[in-house]
mmCIF file of C-alpha atoms in Angstrom:
data_model
loop_
_atom_site.group_PDB
_atom_site.id
_atom_site.type_symbol
_atom_site.label_atom_id
_atom_site.label_comp_id
_atom_site.label_asym_id
_atom_site.label_seq_id
_atom_site.Cartn_x
_atom_site.Cartn_y
_atom_site.Cartn_z
ATOM 1 C CA MET A 17 114.996 90.601 101.521
ATOM 2 C CA PRO A 18 111.690 91.868 100.336
ATOM 3 C CA LYS A 19 109.440 89.892 98.264
ATOM 4 C CA SER A 20 105.323 89.266 97.444
ATOM 5 C CA ARG A 21 103.501 86.546 97.906
ATOM 6 C CA THR A 22 102.687 86.911 94.214
ATOM 7 C CA SER A 23 102.915 82.524 93.011
ATOM 8 C CA SER A 24 105.635 84.189 90.653
ATOM 9 C CA PHE A 25 108.643 85.246 91.807
ATOM 10 C CA THR A 26 110.385 87.975 88.972
ATOM 11 C CA ARG A 27 112.917 89.912 90.821
ATOM 12 C CA ARG A 28 110.879 92.937 91.161
ATOM 13 C CA GLY A 29 107.757 90.920 93.164
ATOM 14 C CA PHE A 30 110.123 89.764 95.199
ATOM 15 C CA ILE A 31 111.237 92.396 96.586
ATOM 16 C CA ALA A 32 107.685 93.772 97.587
ATOM 17 C CA ALA A 33 106.073 92.721 100.494
ATOM 18 C CA GLY A 34 102.376 92.753 101.080
ATOM 19 C CA GLY A 35 99.314 90.455 100.123
ATOM 20 C CA ALA A 36 96.750 90.838 97.490
ATOM 21 C CA LEU A 37 98.131 93.088 94.258
ATOM 22 C CA GLY A 38 95.332 95.428 94.360
ATOM 23 C CA LEU A 39 93.899 97.303 91.367
ATOM 24 C CA VAL A 40 94.649 100.541 89.943
ATOM 25 C CA ALA A 41 91.859 103.609 90.108
ATOM 26 C CA ALA A 42 90.471 105.106 86.873
ATOM 27 C CA LEU A 43 93.155 107.143 85.018
ATOM 28 C CA ALA A 44 92.689 110.857 84.740
ATOM 29 C CA ALA A 45 94.016 112.652 82.134
ATOM 30 C CA CYS A 46 95.750 115.518 83.903
ATOM 31 C CA GLY A 47 98.665 116.857 84.084
ATOM 32 C CA GLY A 48 100.995 118.200 86.594
ATOM 33 C CA THR A 49 102.473 121.060 87.493
ATOM 34 C CA ASP A 50 106.315 122.744 87.221
ATOM 35 C CA SER A 51 106.154 126.526 88.504
ATOM 36 C CA ALA A 52 106.589 126.215 91.640
ATOM 37 C CA LYS A 53 109.076 128.396 93.714
ATOM 38 C CA GLY A 54 111.706 126.832 95.696
ATOM 39 C CA ASP A 55 111.401 127.609 99.458
ATOM 40 C CA GLY A 56 114.618 129.349 99.553
ATOM 41 C CA GLY A 57 116.761 126.328 102.138
ATOM 42 C CA LYS A 58 120.278 125.723 102.588
ATOM 43 C CA ASP A 59 122.619 123.807 100.449
ATOM 44 C CA ASN A 60 120.337 123.172 97.308
ATOM 45 C CA GLY A 61 122.816 123.058 95.055
ATOM 46 C CA ALA A 62 121.303 125.946 92.906
ATOM 47 C CA ALA A 63 119.258 129.173 92.917
ATOM 48 C CA ALA A 64 116.411 129.078 95.424
ATOM 49 C CA SER A 65 114.585 130.729 92.132
ATOM 50 C CA GLY A 66 116.510 129.225 89.906
ATOM 51 C CA PRO A 67 116.055 125.433 87.291
ATOM 52 C CA TRP A 68 116.758 122.700 90.436
ATOM 53 C CA THR A 69 119.101 119.428 89.529
ATOM 54 C CA PHE A 70 119.325 115.684 90.494
ATOM 55 C CA LYS A 71 121.843 113.155 88.708
ATOM 56 C CA ASP A 72 120.158 110.100 90.097
ATOM 57 C CA ASP A 73 120.777 106.832 90.627
ATOM 58 C CA LEU A 74 118.909 105.219 86.911
ATOM 59 C CA GLY A 75 122.179 108.675 85.473
ATOM 60 C CA LYS A 76 119.801 110.058 84.874
ATOM 61 C CA GLU A 77 119.576 114.178 85.234
ATOM 62 C CA VAL A 78 116.590 115.189 86.685
ATOM 63 C CA SER A 79 115.658 119.142 86.979
ATOM 64 C CA THR A 80 112.801 121.537 86.854
ATOM 65 C CA LYS A 81 111.806 124.925 87.067
ATOM 66 C CA ALA A 82 111.774 125.398 90.785
ATOM 67 C CA LYS A 83 113.330 123.071 93.782
ATOM 68 C CA PRO A 84 110.045 120.835 93.922
ATOM 69 C CA LYS A 85 107.604 121.461 96.605
ATOM 70 C CA ASN A 86 104.939 119.417 96.018
ATOM 71 C CA ILE A 87 106.836 115.964 96.644
ATOM 72 C CA VAL A 88 105.834 112.572 95.862
ATOM 73 C CA ALA A 89 107.707 109.813 96.705
ATOM 74 C CA PHE A 90 108.273 105.612 98.206
ATOM 75 C CA THR A 91 106.805 105.318 101.536
ATOM 76 C CA GLY A 92 109.808 104.931 103.219
ATOM 77 C CA THR A 93 112.065 107.027 101.095
ATOM 78 C CA ALA A 94 109.757 109.729 102.150
ATOM 79 C CA ALA A 95 110.048 108.515 105.946
ATOM 80 C CA ALA A 96 113.635 109.723 105.176
ATOM 81 C CA LEU A 97 112.985 112.605 104.060
ATOM 82 C CA TYR A 98 111.117 113.787 106.204
ATOM 83 C CA ASP A 99 113.741 112.948 109.214
ATOM 84 C CA TYR A 100 115.458 115.547 107.354
ATOM 85 C CA GLY A 101 112.958 118.169 106.818
ATOM 86 C CA ILE A 102 111.395 117.567 103.804
ATOM 87 C CA PRO A 103 107.186 117.243 103.918
ATOM 88 C CA VAL A 104 106.278 115.124 100.449
ATOM 89 C CA LYS A 105 101.982 115.797 99.200
ATOM 90 C CA GLY A 106 101.922 111.675 99.109
ATOM 91 C CA VAL A 107 102.611 108.337 99.091
ATOM 92 C CA PHE A 108 102.300 105.238 97.714
ATOM 93 C CA GLY A 109 103.418 101.905 99.123
ATOM 94 C CA PRO A 110 103.346 99.881 102.978
ATOM 95 C CA THR A 111 102.038 102.793 104.999
ATOM 96 C CA LYS A 112 99.131 101.910 107.368
ATOM 97 C CA THR A 113 98.361 98.964 108.598
ATOM 98 C CA ALA A 114 95.195 96.954 108.935
ATOM 99 C CA ASP A 115 94.385 98.777 112.050
ATOM 100 C CA GLY A 116 94.636 101.960 110.446
ATOM 101 C CA LYS A 117 98.179 102.162 112.379
ATOM 102 C CA PRO A 118 101.467 103.141 111.187
ATOM 103 C CA ASP A 119 103.180 100.735 109.044
ATOM 104 C CA VAL A 120 106.600 100.220 109.993
ATOM 105 C CA GLN A 121 108.082 101.929 106.494
ATOM 106 C CA ALA A 122 105.891 105.009 107.024
ATOM 107 C CA GLY A 123 108.318 106.225 109.875
ATOM 108 C CA SER A 124 108.218 108.949 111.777
ATOM 109 C CA MET A 125 105.747 111.007 109.228
ATOM 110 C CA ASP A 126 102.582 111.661 110.148
ATOM 111 C CA ILE A 127 100.308 109.740 107.903
ATOM 112 C CA SER A 128 97.053 111.701 108.114
ATOM 113 C CA LYS A 129 99.178 114.610 107.395
ATOM 114 C CA VAL A 130 99.893 112.259 103.365
ATOM 115 C CA GLU A 131 97.451 111.428 100.470
ATOM 116 C CA ILE A 132 98.123 107.613 100.421
ATOM 117 C CA LEU A 133 98.512 106.758 96.690
ATOM 118 C CA GLY A 134 98.178 102.986 97.354
ATOM 119 C CA ASN A 135 99.425 100.937 99.679
ATOM 120 C CA VAL A 136 100.447 97.654 98.674
ATOM 121 C CA TYR A 137 102.128 96.938 96.223
ATOM 122 C CA ASP A 138 101.022 96.938 92.434
ATOM 123 C CA GLU A 139 98.227 100.033 94.010
ATOM 124 C CA PHE A 140 98.862 103.285 92.446
ATOM 125 C CA ASN A 141 95.742 105.607 91.586
ATOM 126 C CA VAL A 142 96.801 108.175 89.343
ATOM 127 C CA GLU A 143 94.164 110.019 89.533
ATOM 128 C CA LYS A 144 94.516 110.929 93.188
ATOM 129 C CA TYR A 145 98.400 111.524 91.940
ATOM 130 C CA ALA A 146 97.179 114.265 89.571
ATOM 131 C CA ALA A 147 95.069 116.049 91.150
ATOM 132 C CA LEU A 148 98.028 116.485 93.591
ATOM 133 C CA GLN A 149 99.976 118.610 90.951
ATOM 134 C CA PRO A 150 103.096 116.876 92.036
ATOM 135 C CA GLU A 151 106.432 118.307 91.327
ATOM 136 C CA LEU A 152 108.905 115.744 92.012
ATOM 137 C CA LEU A 153 107.894 111.484 92.191
ATOM 138 C CA VAL A 154 111.254 109.650 94.817
ATOM 139 C CA THR A 155 111.435 106.354 95.424
ATOM 140 C CA ASN A 156 114.001 103.288 95.695
ATOM 141 C CA THR A 157 115.169 101.643 92.369
ATOM 142 C CA TRP A 158 116.612 97.879 93.126
ATOM 143 C CA ASP A 159 117.668 96.855 89.927
ATOM 144 C CA GLY A 160 117.138 99.073 87.351
ATOM 145 C CA THR A 161 112.830 100.807 87.661
ATOM 146 C CA TYR A 162 110.583 102.688 89.832
ATOM 147 C CA TRP A 163 109.799 101.706 93.149
ATOM 148 C CA TYR A 164 106.649 100.457 93.341
ATOM 149 C CA VAL A 165 105.455 102.621 90.943
ATOM 150 C CA PRO A 166 102.974 99.377 88.640
ATOM 151 C CA GLU A 167 104.322 98.521 85.798
ATOM 152 C CA ALA A 168 101.232 98.826 83.980
ATOM 153 C CA SER A 169 101.060 102.300 84.790
ATOM 154 C CA LYS A 170 103.945 103.853 84.930
ATOM 155 C CA ASP A 171 104.289 105.887 81.661
ATOM 156 C CA LYS A 172 101.622 106.886 82.827
ATOM 157 C CA ILE A 173 103.055 108.227 86.109
ATOM 158 C CA LEU A 174 105.804 109.620 84.832
ATOM 159 C CA LYS A 175 104.552 111.573 82.273
ATOM 160 C CA LEU A 176 102.660 113.789 85.638
ATOM 161 C CA ALA A 177 106.339 114.639 87.034
ATOM 162 C CA PRO A 178 109.895 113.728 86.710
ATOM 163 C CA ALA A 179 110.921 111.111 88.809
ATOM 164 C CA ALA A 180 114.289 110.432 90.502
ATOM 165 C CA ALA A 181 115.902 106.730 91.929
ATOM 166 C CA ILE A 182 118.045 106.330 94.581
ATOM 167 C CA SER A 183 119.623 102.796 94.220
ATOM 168 C CA VAL A 184 119.091 99.985 96.791
ATOM 169 C CA GLY A 185 120.571 96.968 95.521
ATOM 170 C CA GLY A 186 122.883 96.211 92.702
ATOM 171 C CA ASP A 187 126.181 97.335 93.601
ATOM 172 C CA ALA A 188 124.525 99.444 96.131
ATOM 173 C CA THR A 189 126.114 99.187 99.912
ATOM 174 C CA LEU A 190 124.009 100.572 103.133
ATOM 175 C CA ASP A 191 126.918 103.578 103.846
ATOM 176 C CA LYS A 192 126.064 104.941 99.717
ATOM 177 C CA ALA A 193 121.959 104.670 100.146
ATOM 178 C CA LEU A 194 122.860 107.143 102.697
ATOM 179 C CA GLU A 195 125.038 109.051 101.537
ATOM 180 C CA ARG A 196 122.293 109.301 97.409
ATOM 181 C CA THR A 197 119.948 109.727 100.330
ATOM 182 C CA ALA A 198 122.000 112.729 101.534
ATOM 183 C CA ASP A 199 121.768 114.305 98.665
ATOM 184 C CA LEU A 200 118.067 114.663 97.677
ATOM 185 C CA ALA A 201 117.204 116.028 100.973
ATOM 186 C CA LYS A 202 120.080 118.693 100.407
ATOM 187 C CA SER A 203 119.103 119.097 96.688
ATOM 188 C CA LEU A 204 116.202 119.970 97.853
ATOM 189 C CA GLY A 205 116.337 121.985 100.496
ATOM 190 C CA ALA A 206 117.345 120.438 103.709
ATOM 191 C CA ASP A 207 120.422 122.109 106.035
ATOM 192 C CA MET A 208 122.534 118.922 106.583
ATOM 193 C CA ASN A 209 124.889 121.052 109.600
ATOM 194 C CA ALA A 210 120.961 121.335 111.743
ATOM 195 C CA LYS A 211 122.732 119.391 115.242
ATOM 196 C CA THR A 212 120.229 116.580 114.821
ATOM 197 C CA THR A 213 121.532 115.385 111.311
ATOM 198 C CA VAL A 214 125.282 116.237 112.502
ATOM 199 C CA ASP A 215 124.155 114.286 115.153
ATOM 200 C CA ALA A 216 122.667 110.772 113.607
ATOM 201 C CA LYS A 217 125.755 110.822 111.051
ATOM 202 C CA ALA A 218 128.304 110.833 114.020
ATOM 203 C CA ARG A 219 125.834 107.885 116.414
ATOM 204 C CA PHE A 220 125.040 105.815 112.999
ATOM 205 C CA GLU A 221 129.706 105.574 112.647
ATOM 206 C CA ALA A 222 129.359 104.819 116.804
ATOM 207 C CA ALA A 223 126.675 102.363 115.434
ATOM 208 C CA ALA A 224 129.242 100.743 112.903
ATOM 209 C CA ALA A 225 132.528 100.805 115.169
ATOM 210 C CA LYS A 226 130.614 99.251 117.352
ATOM 211 C CA VAL A 227 128.890 95.983 115.221
ATOM 212 C CA ARG A 228 132.656 95.730 113.937
ATOM 213 C CA GLU A 229 133.729 95.231 117.537
ATOM 214 C CA ALA A 230 131.215 92.571 118.054
ATOM 215 C CA THR A 231 132.463 90.569 115.708
ATOM 216 C CA LYS A 232 135.601 90.638 117.026
ATOM 217 C CA ALA A 233 134.825 90.178 120.129
ATOM 218 C CA ASN A 234 132.034 87.171 119.486
ATOM 219 C CA PRO A 235 134.214 85.015 116.151
ATOM 220 C CA GLY A 236 132.435 82.512 114.825
ATOM 221 C CA VAL A 237 128.961 83.621 115.276
ATOM 222 C CA LYS A 238 126.815 82.483 112.361
ATOM 223 C CA VAL A 239 123.349 84.489 110.961
ATOM 224 C CA LEU A 240 120.807 83.518 108.305
ATOM 225 C CA VAL A 241 118.432 86.499 106.977
ATOM 226 C CA GLY A 242 115.305 84.734 106.737
ATOM 227 C CA SER A 243 111.527 85.509 105.974
ATOM 228 C CA GLY A 244 108.214 83.719 106.456
ATOM 229 C CA SER A 245 104.702 82.649 104.565
ATOM 230 C CA ALA A 246 102.219 80.748 105.169
ATOM 231 C CA ASP A 247 104.125 77.654 102.354
ATOM 232 C CA LEU A 248 107.334 79.242 101.987
ATOM 233 C CA PHE A 249 110.624 79.364 104.385
ATOM 234 C CA TYR A 250 112.594 82.594 102.805
ATOM 235 C CA VAL A 251 116.816 82.374 103.284
ATOM 236 C CA SER A 252 118.606 85.787 101.586
ATOM 237 C CA THR A 253 121.959 85.940 100.477
ATOM 238 C CA PRO A 254 123.621 88.467 101.607
ATOM 239 C CA ASP A 255 125.607 90.101 98.691
ATOM 240 C CA THR A 256 122.129 91.557 96.791
ATOM 241 C CA SER A 257 120.833 94.224 99.456
ATOM 242 C CA ALA A 258 122.542 97.342 100.562
ATOM 243 C CA ASP A 259 122.009 96.230 104.115
ATOM 244 C CA LEU A 260 123.793 93.263 103.792
ATOM 245 C CA LYS A 261 126.156 94.416 102.262
ATOM 246 C CA TYR A 262 127.260 96.687 104.111
ATOM 247 C CA PHE A 263 127.354 94.437 107.261
ATOM 248 C CA LYS A 264 129.823 91.925 105.864
ATOM 249 C CA GLN A 265 131.538 94.549 104.869
ATOM 250 C CA LEU A 266 131.927 94.748 109.136
ATOM 251 C CA GLY A 267 132.958 91.323 109.383
ATOM 252 C CA VAL A 268 129.578 89.729 109.914
ATOM 253 C CA GLU A 269 129.214 86.171 108.388
ATOM 254 C CA PHE A 270 126.096 85.379 106.840
ATOM 255 C CA VAL A 271 124.579 82.285 106.039
ATOM 256 C CA THR A 272 124.552 81.866 101.685
ATOM 257 C CA PRO A 273 121.960 79.463 100.684
ATOM 258 C CA GLU A 274 123.295 77.383 97.176
ATOM 259 C CA LYS A 275 120.524 78.189 95.335
ATOM 260 C CA LEU A 276 119.383 81.407 94.849
ATOM 261 C CA ASP A 277 115.541 81.759 93.134
ATOM 262 C CA GLU A 278 115.190 83.503 90.091
ATOM 263 C CA GLY A 279 116.325 87.343 90.655
ATOM 264 C CA GLY A 280 119.644 86.260 92.260
ATOM 265 C CA PHE A 281 117.532 87.281 96.770
ATOM 266 C CA PHE A 282 117.147 83.688 98.260
ATOM 267 C CA GLU A 283 116.245 80.422 98.012
ATOM 268 C CA SER A 284 113.068 79.421 99.160
ATOM 269 C CA LEU A 285 112.529 76.360 100.724
ATOM 270 C CA SER A 286 109.399 74.105 101.841
ATOM 271 C CA TRP A 287 108.825 73.702 105.282
ATOM 272 C CA GLU A 288 109.738 70.118 105.282
ATOM 273 C CA ASN A 289 112.807 71.757 104.310
ATOM 274 C CA ALA A 290 113.245 75.054 106.310
ATOM 275 C CA GLY A 291 115.591 73.337 109.110
ATOM 276 C CA LYS A 292 118.607 72.401 105.990
ATOM 277 C CA TYR A 293 120.687 75.972 107.203
ATOM 278 C CA LYS A 294 121.520 75.670 110.994
ATOM 279 C CA ALA A 295 123.132 78.580 112.118
ATOM 280 C CA ASP A 296 123.390 81.452 115.563
ATOM 281 C CA VAL A 297 121.310 83.962 114.865
ATOM 282 C CA VAL A 298 118.276 84.640 112.673
ATOM 283 C CA LEU A 299 117.354 87.841 110.914
ATOM 284 C CA LEU A 300 113.508 87.940 110.422
ATOM 285 C CA ASP A 301 111.848 89.920 108.299
ATOM 286 C CA ASN A 302 110.507 92.328 110.122
ATOM 287 C CA ARG A 303 107.523 93.881 107.879
ATOM 288 C CA THR A 304 103.772 93.610 107.476
ATOM 289 C CA GLY A 305 103.009 90.473 105.665
ATOM 290 C CA THR A 306 105.547 88.438 106.153
ATOM 291 C CA LEU A 307 104.886 86.228 109.251
ATOM 292 C CA GLN A 308 106.175 87.266 112.622
ATOM 293 C CA PRO A 309 108.188 84.409 115.386
ATOM 294 C CA GLU A 310 104.114 83.827 117.680
ATOM 295 C CA GLU A 311 102.988 83.152 113.807
ATOM 296 C CA LEU A 312 106.109 80.964 113.391
ATOM 297 C CA LYS A 313 105.670 78.772 116.336
ATOM 298 C CA ALA A 314 102.541 76.376 114.463
ATOM 299 C CA LYS A 315 105.796 75.801 112.232
ATOM 300 C CA ALA A 316 107.620 72.377 113.441
ATOM 301 C CA THR A 317 110.918 73.503 111.441
ATOM 302 C CA TRP A 318 110.986 76.257 112.152
ATOM 303 C CA ALA A 319 110.733 75.661 116.064
ATOM 304 C CA GLU A 320 113.163 73.378 115.611
ATOM 305 C CA LEU A 321 115.944 75.736 114.228
ATOM 306 C CA PRO A 322 118.980 76.066 116.811
ATOM 307 C CA ALA A 323 118.476 79.917 116.669
ATOM 308 C CA VAL A 324 115.102 79.595 117.756
ATOM 309 C CA LYS A 325 115.584 77.131 120.129
ATOM 310 C CA ALA A 326 118.280 79.119 122.375
ATOM 311 C CA GLY A 327 115.538 82.949 121.710
ATOM 312 C CA GLN A 328 118.965 84.361 119.869
ATOM 313 C CA ILE A 329 116.128 85.813 116.998
ATOM 314 C CA THR A 330 116.222 89.488 115.596
ATOM 315 C CA PRO A 331 114.085 91.223 113.510
ATOM 316 C CA ARG A 332 115.301 92.408 110.389
ATOM 317 C CA VAL A 333 114.302 96.036 108.897
ATOM 318 C CA THR A 334 114.478 94.168 105.396
ATOM 319 C CA GLU A 335 113.756 97.781 103.662
ATOM 320 C CA PRO A 336 115.454 100.050 105.376
ATOM 321 C CA ILE A 337 114.465 103.836 106.052
ATOM 322 C CA TYR A 338 118.373 105.085 104.242
ATOM 323 C CA SER A 339 118.314 108.478 107.246
ATOM 324 C CA TYR A 340 121.222 108.647 108.977
ATOM 325 C CA ALA A 341 119.154 108.248 112.458
ATOM 326 C CA LYS A 342 117.284 105.216 111.178
ATOM 327 C CA CYS A 343 120.228 102.903 110.157
ATOM 328 C CA ALA A 344 121.610 103.812 113.171
ATOM 329 C CA GLN A 345 119.103 102.474 115.606
ATOM 330 C CA ILE A 346 119.756 99.199 112.684
ATOM 331 C CA LEU A 347 123.225 98.573 113.198
ATOM 332 C CA GLU A 348 122.894 98.620 117.208
ATOM 333 C CA ASP A 349 120.265 95.708 117.390
ATOM 334 C CA LEU A 350 122.457 94.084 114.941
ATOM 335 C CA ALA A 351 125.222 94.950 117.421
ATOM 336 C CA LYS A 352 123.194 93.990 120.808
ATOM 337 C CA SER A 353 122.797 90.597 118.518
ATOM 338 C CA ILE A 354 125.935 89.710 117.428
ATOM 339 C CA GLN A 355 127.746 90.609 120.718
ATOM 340 C CA SER A 356 125.830 88.583 122.871
ATOM 341 C CA ALA A 357 124.879 85.133 120.459
ATOM 342 C CA LYS A 358 125.739 82.255 121.806
ATOM 343 C CA LYS A 359 126.530 79.491 119.429
ATOM 344 C CA VAL A 360 124.182 77.255 118.498
ATOM 345 C CA SER A 361 124.441 75.773 115.559
#
């Protein structure tokens, strides 16, 4: 489950990954434009030259005078739209690593072709955003707020263009979040009958069946969802994130932490107590800013976990890119890890 490395773990702060918080640049009082014409894409739900509307998962009817073309999005959401053939002008959220390579959340996007407005939690250059003349801002929502839109500058940001959010928390499950992201892409002109899209959805459905088969073929395998920082080991509940809830529906048996921190997403354990829960498989947070297996070797209690001793560690894509192509791979990897797991807990 996502989180920040701050000392105060609010729901929003917990969900974000990364290190130091960025400062927002000086704000420019300039606005966007809504005069762009539609691109004539298929299945957009409105005439190409007419108004565009979309009801998002915050219950808001988002509308523009024409189908938006100057789109700015949270990096992971932008990566999903990219998979459906919908480009964006700018992104905010983890996009490139310290060595300049694409962050895992950038997916298949060419990050050299987008304006990066912020690369860490709470960083969003509003002046650059305004200069893009945005017609639509798109992001996810975990808790009724706009994901990665900083609280301090959200009012100025939201005045510049309409915003749409897709739910990945609350009552959402992975399959539902995928459907809603596809709905948004369709409204923006994506051809949902394109062979790549049809094939990706079929692959996702086949992968879901593989997970069901794996849990039945190897019953009783316990999965712990963890994330490591320098001082704490976080064990996530399977009941609050869209991906884990869906995995649970497919038959995956999770370790459920007993005492959740504020926000209800995880239990934070000191490294001295990191062995509190035993499991056969560890799904380990793969995001930039979290400790990976090589770094975790220095933690003695990590090395003593039964699943770690058995080498049964699988990367967890903590913030999935909600396209069928990307999520199919997640399910395929999960099925393999469960099917091959030995019971060691």
